[in-house]
PDB file of C-alpha atoms in Angstrom:
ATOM      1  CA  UNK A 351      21.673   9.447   6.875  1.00 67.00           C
ATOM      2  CA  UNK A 352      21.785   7.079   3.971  1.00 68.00           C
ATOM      3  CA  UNK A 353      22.153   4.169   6.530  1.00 77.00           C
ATOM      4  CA  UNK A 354      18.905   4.886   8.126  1.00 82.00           C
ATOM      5  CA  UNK A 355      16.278   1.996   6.901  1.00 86.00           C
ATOM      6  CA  UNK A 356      13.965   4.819   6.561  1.00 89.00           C
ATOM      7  CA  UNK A 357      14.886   8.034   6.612  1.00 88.00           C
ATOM      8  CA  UNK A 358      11.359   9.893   6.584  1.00 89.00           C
ATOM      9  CA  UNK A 359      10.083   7.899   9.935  1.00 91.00           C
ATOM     10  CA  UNK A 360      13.253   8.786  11.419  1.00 91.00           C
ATOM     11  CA  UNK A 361      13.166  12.416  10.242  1.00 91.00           C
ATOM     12  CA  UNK A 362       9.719  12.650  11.659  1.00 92.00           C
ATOM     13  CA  UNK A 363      10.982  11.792  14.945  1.00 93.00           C
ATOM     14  CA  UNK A 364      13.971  14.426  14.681  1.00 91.00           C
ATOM     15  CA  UNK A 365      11.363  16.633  13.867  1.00 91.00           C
ATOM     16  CA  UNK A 366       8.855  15.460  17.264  1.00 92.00           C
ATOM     17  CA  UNK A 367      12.366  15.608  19.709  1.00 94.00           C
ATOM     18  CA  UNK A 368      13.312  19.059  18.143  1.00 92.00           C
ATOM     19  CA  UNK A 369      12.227  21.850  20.022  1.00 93.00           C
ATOM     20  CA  UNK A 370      10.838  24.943  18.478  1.00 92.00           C
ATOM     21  CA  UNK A 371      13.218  26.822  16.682  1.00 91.00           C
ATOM     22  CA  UNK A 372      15.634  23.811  16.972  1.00 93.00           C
ATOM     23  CA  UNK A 373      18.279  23.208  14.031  1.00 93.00           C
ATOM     24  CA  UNK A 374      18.815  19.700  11.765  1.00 92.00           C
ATOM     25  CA  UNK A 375      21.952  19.415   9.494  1.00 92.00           C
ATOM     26  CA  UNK A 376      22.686  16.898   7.855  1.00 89.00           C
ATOM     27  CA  UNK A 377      25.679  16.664   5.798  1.00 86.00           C
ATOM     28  CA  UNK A 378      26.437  13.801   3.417  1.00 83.00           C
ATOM     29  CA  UNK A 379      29.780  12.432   1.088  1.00 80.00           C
ATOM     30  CA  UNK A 380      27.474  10.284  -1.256  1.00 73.00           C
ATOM     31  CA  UNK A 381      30.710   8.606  -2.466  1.00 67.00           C
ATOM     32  CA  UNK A 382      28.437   6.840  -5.112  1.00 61.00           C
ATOM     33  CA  UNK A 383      28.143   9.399  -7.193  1.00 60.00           C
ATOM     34  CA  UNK A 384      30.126   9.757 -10.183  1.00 62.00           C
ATOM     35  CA  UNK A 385      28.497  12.704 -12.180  1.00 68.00           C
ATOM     36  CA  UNK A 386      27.183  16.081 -11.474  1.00 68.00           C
ATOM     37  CA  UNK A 387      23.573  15.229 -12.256  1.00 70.00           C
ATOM     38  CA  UNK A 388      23.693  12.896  -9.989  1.00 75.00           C
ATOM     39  CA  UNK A 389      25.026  14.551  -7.511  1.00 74.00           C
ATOM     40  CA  UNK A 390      22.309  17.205  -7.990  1.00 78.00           C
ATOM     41  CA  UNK A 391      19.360  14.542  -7.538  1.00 82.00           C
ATOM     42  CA  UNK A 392      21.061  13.007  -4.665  1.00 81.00           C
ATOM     43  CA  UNK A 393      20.526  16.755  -2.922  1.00 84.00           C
ATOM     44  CA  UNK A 394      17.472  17.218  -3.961  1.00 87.00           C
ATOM     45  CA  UNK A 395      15.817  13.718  -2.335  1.00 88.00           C
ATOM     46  CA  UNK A 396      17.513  14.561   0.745  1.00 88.00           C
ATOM     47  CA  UNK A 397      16.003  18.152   0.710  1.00 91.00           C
ATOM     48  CA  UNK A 398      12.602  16.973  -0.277  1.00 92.00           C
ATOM     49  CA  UNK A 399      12.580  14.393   2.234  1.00 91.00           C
ATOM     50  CA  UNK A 400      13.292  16.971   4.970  1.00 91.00           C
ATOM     51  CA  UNK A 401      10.790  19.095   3.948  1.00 91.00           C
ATOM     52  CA  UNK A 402       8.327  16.186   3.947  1.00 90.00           C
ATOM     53  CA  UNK A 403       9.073  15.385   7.522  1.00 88.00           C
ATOM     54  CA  UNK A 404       8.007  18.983   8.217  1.00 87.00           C
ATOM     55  CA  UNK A 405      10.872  21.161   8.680  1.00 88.00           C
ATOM     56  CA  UNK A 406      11.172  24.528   7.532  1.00 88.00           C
ATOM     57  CA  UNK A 407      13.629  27.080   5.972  1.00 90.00           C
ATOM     58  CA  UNK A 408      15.781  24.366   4.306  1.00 92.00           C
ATOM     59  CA  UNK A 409      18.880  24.959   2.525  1.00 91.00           C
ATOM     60  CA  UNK A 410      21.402  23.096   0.336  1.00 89.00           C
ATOM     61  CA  UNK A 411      25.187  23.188  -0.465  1.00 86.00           C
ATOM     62  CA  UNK A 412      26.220  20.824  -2.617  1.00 80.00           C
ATOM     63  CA  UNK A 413      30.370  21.200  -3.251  1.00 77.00           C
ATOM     64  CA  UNK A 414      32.189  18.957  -5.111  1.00 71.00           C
ATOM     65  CA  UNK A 415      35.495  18.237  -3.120  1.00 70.00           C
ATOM     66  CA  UNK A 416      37.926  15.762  -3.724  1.00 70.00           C
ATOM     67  CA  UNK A 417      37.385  12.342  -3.604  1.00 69.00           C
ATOM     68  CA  UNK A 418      33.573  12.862  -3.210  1.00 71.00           C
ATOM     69  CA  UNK A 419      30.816  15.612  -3.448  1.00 75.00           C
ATOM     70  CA  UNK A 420      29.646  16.908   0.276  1.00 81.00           C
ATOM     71  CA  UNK A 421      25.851  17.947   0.134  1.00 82.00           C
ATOM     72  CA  UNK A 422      24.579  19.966   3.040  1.00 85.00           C
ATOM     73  CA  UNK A 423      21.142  20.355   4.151  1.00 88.00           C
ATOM     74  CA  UNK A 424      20.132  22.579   6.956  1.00 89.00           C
ATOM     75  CA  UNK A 425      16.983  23.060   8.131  1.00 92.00           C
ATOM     76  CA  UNK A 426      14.818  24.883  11.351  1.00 88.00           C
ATOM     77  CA  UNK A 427      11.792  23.624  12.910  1.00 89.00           C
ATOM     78  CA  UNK A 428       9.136  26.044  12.931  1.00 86.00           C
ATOM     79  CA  UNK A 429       8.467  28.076  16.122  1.00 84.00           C
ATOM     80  CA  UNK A 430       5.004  27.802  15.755  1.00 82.00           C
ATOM     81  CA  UNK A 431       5.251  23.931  15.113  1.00 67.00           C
ATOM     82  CA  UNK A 432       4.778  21.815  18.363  1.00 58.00           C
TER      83      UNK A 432
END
């Protein structure tokens, strides 16, 4: 995700190809980051960005796990979005 050039145009076409009801996850091992606050922003861009590009009922799991942190975000498109 972090190698897209720019990740809200491409999550607004995940969101157009999704169907209704259709899942995005996204997991990520931001090796980068060194501290827990950091760590913490890092998961929250991603999550705002995915709720920019429209999606719905996002979640986040950020772990820290050896040698990196793995953030999760998983999201739904909306039935009722077409």
């Amino acid at each position: 995700f972090h190698h897209w050039p720019n990740p809200i145009a491409n999550l607004w076409e995940v969101m157009r190809v999704l169907k209704p009801g259709g899942r995005l996850v996204i997991a990520q091992q931001p090796v980068w980051t060194a501290r827990d606050a950091d760590d913490v922003r890092f998961a929250h861009d991603l999550t705002e960005q995915v709720e920019t590009a429209g999606l719905a009922q996002v979640e986040t799991v950020s772990r820290r796990m050896w040698p990196a942190p793995t953030i999760c975000v998983r999201s739904i498109k909306s039935l009722d979005a077409g």
